[in-house]
Amino acid sequence: MAYSVNWTELPKDLVVSVAHRLSFLEEFFQFTAVCKSWKSATEAHKPLCLPMRYPLLLLAEEVAPGAIRFDGVYDQDYSDTDTDEDKDEDEDVGEKEDFDTIFLRWKASYDYLKNSIGSSRGLYSLLSMKTYNIELPEAAGRLILGTNKGWLVTLGRDLQINLLHPLLRHQVSLPPMLTFPRQYRYHEGYTPEEATDQFIQKVAMSSRLLTCNTDVSLCQHRSTPSPIVMAVYGASGFLGFARLGDKVWTDVNVPSRSFHDIIYHDGSFYAVDHRGDVYVCCIDNDKERGPRGTKIASLECDSLDQKYLVEPLSGSGLLLVVRYNKIKQIEHNIGIEVKYGTTDFVVWRLDLKYSDSVETPSCTLTEVNNLGNEAIFVGRASSLSVSSSEIVRPNSIYFTDDNSEAYYRIGGGHDMGIFDIERGTIEPHFHGNSIHPISPPLWYI
């Protein structure tokens, strides 16, 4: 005898249990689209720990046409081979208007962008090569960085720092900006609110955030340690961290500054500074010595070249990626025109050797000429290595614009592409236009 089953009447607990056994977030959206009852059952129990199958490109907040135009001082179109006509135009810049007029126009444009409140964002899929719009008012007008753990970190003029899940629109509060131990030296004409767009440069999380009830701030399973967020912050690029539930950020005592990247690997945070020195951070509860960093490797390179730390899928240790930029500064009587663009990448493997007799690992550096079946994603989000597929090319580096804020004060986002390690070539992965002075596009996964 055949029985008919009404799948919409499955017990709520069973629906939630099935949802938490899915592998990817895309599957969860397909699951909740089956019927209203399934979507309702999972509304308070969304599996925040589910990863995306492939990285998505979170595009910049949309701005009014012409809002980022600034004739004369900053030219965002980088070219390695300027023509004579381009050079002639460069020499003529500044003769049309006086400095005060141009500066006021730039200031008005920049203030407009800083206070923009667009409620939607675009997500570009490498798979479909299409852009999908999502409502995300929580990110409007805020500095945004990625963690590669499904969460973004946002900081706005309210000085509040949040973890934000852009697809499920959950937020978790982190300690506010002013609880970092080392702040800017503010004065009457320069307030903390005016520094939020450049205060944090990079973030990393120790683990994904899990969910077990509707109170997101308490959503970790009791048997799972609370995730730790580490940040590169301040004008000098210090290291600080906070656990979920902390009221303030805690400094890491490191004999360096101007850090470029951080990563969580094998139970510890690692950081690389502007010189190419790599540190392992110990943030245990040693009250005598406190949180500290110890140098384990050094790769002498130009401080202007961007450095990244990546955990490879195959092999041990870490990868140290150096991104080379060409920067041209052309002086005019009204200011400086800056052009920049990525020209090359070099990858090094950090072989870490641990010993029971010492606290920190020893390390050797070896240049890597082939990533095999892997691809690396770098930019304003935590660096990531993924397996190649029908949409991700092997032995390649996918990068977004993360140059110094000073270089794209009125619009960053043009310096993006795919670097082929074997051929040494660069081609675009996104053919649209997505420019913003605070939060250019970044990888989301």
mmCIF file of C-alpha atoms in Angstrom, residues 179-182 228-233 236-243 248-259 262 268-271 279-284 289-295:
data_model
loop_
_atom_site.group_PDB
_atom_site.id
_atom_site.type_symbol
_atom_site.label_atom_id
_atom_site.label_comp_id
_atom_site.label_asym_id
_atom_site.label_seq_id
_atom_site.Cartn_x
_atom_site.Cartn_y
_atom_site.Cartn_z
ATOM 1 C CA THR A 179 39.062 50.088 22.734
ATOM 2 C CA PHE A 180 42.167 49.325 20.660
ATOM 3 C CA PRO A 181 45.184 50.123 22.885
ATOM 4 C CA ARG A 182 47.033 52.324 20.387
ATOM 5 C CA ILE A 228 39.273 34.859 17.910
ATOM 6 C CA VAL A 229 39.491 37.819 15.543
ATOM 7 C CA MET A 230 42.922 39.351 14.959
ATOM 8 C CA ALA A 231 43.380 42.681 13.181
ATOM 9 C CA VAL A 232 46.108 44.827 11.706
ATOM 10 C CA TYR A 233 45.131 48.273 12.944
ATOM 11 C CA SER A 236 51.403 52.049 12.201
ATOM 12 C CA GLY A 237 49.865 48.634 11.473
ATOM 13 C CA PHE A 238 49.861 47.088 14.968
ATOM 14 C CA LEU A 239 48.401 43.686 15.876
ATOM 15 C CA GLY A 240 45.397 43.323 18.179
ATOM 16 C CA PHE A 241 42.864 40.588 18.889
ATOM 17 C CA ALA A 242 39.528 39.954 20.588
ATOM 18 C CA ARG A 243 37.438 36.923 21.417
ATOM 19 C CA VAL A 248 38.148 45.565 24.521
ATOM 20 C CA TRP A 249 40.850 44.641 22.015
ATOM 21 C CA THR A 250 44.144 43.252 23.331
ATOM 22 C CA ASP A 251 47.515 44.171 21.849
ATOM 23 C CA VAL A 252 50.095 41.639 20.683
ATOM 24 C CA ASN A 253 53.600 42.636 21.749
ATOM 25 C CA VAL A 254 55.648 42.322 18.562
ATOM 26 C CA PRO A 255 59.035 43.999 17.873
ATOM 27 C CA SER A 256 57.737 45.299 14.545
ATOM 28 C CA ARG A 257 54.903 47.268 12.980
ATOM 29 C CA SER A 258 53.383 47.982 9.561
ATOM 30 C CA PHE A 259 52.053 44.457 9.229
ATOM 31 C CA ILE A 262 47.739 37.737 9.191
ATOM 32 C CA SER A 268 48.393 29.905 15.968
ATOM 33 C CA PHE A 269 48.180 33.269 14.244
ATOM 34 C CA TYR A 270 51.025 34.198 11.892
ATOM 35 C CA ALA A 271 51.777 37.705 10.617
ATOM 36 C CA TYR A 279 56.074 36.225 13.139
ATOM 37 C CA VAL A 280 54.188 33.553 15.042
ATOM 38 C CA CYS A 281 51.870 34.986 17.696
ATOM 39 C CA CYS A 282 51.307 33.439 21.097
ATOM 40 C CA ILE A 283 48.120 34.733 22.725
ATOM 41 C CA ASP A 284 47.867 32.263 25.613
ATOM 42 C CA ARG A 289 54.772 37.726 29.301
ATOM 43 C CA GLY A 290 51.350 38.437 27.782
ATOM 44 C CA PRO A 291 50.394 38.070 24.100
ATOM 45 C CA ARG A 292 53.566 38.238 22.011
ATOM 46 C CA GLY A 293 55.033 37.617 18.593
ATOM 47 C CA THR A 294 58.319 35.913 17.712
ATOM 48 C CA LYS A 295 60.089 36.250 14.367
#
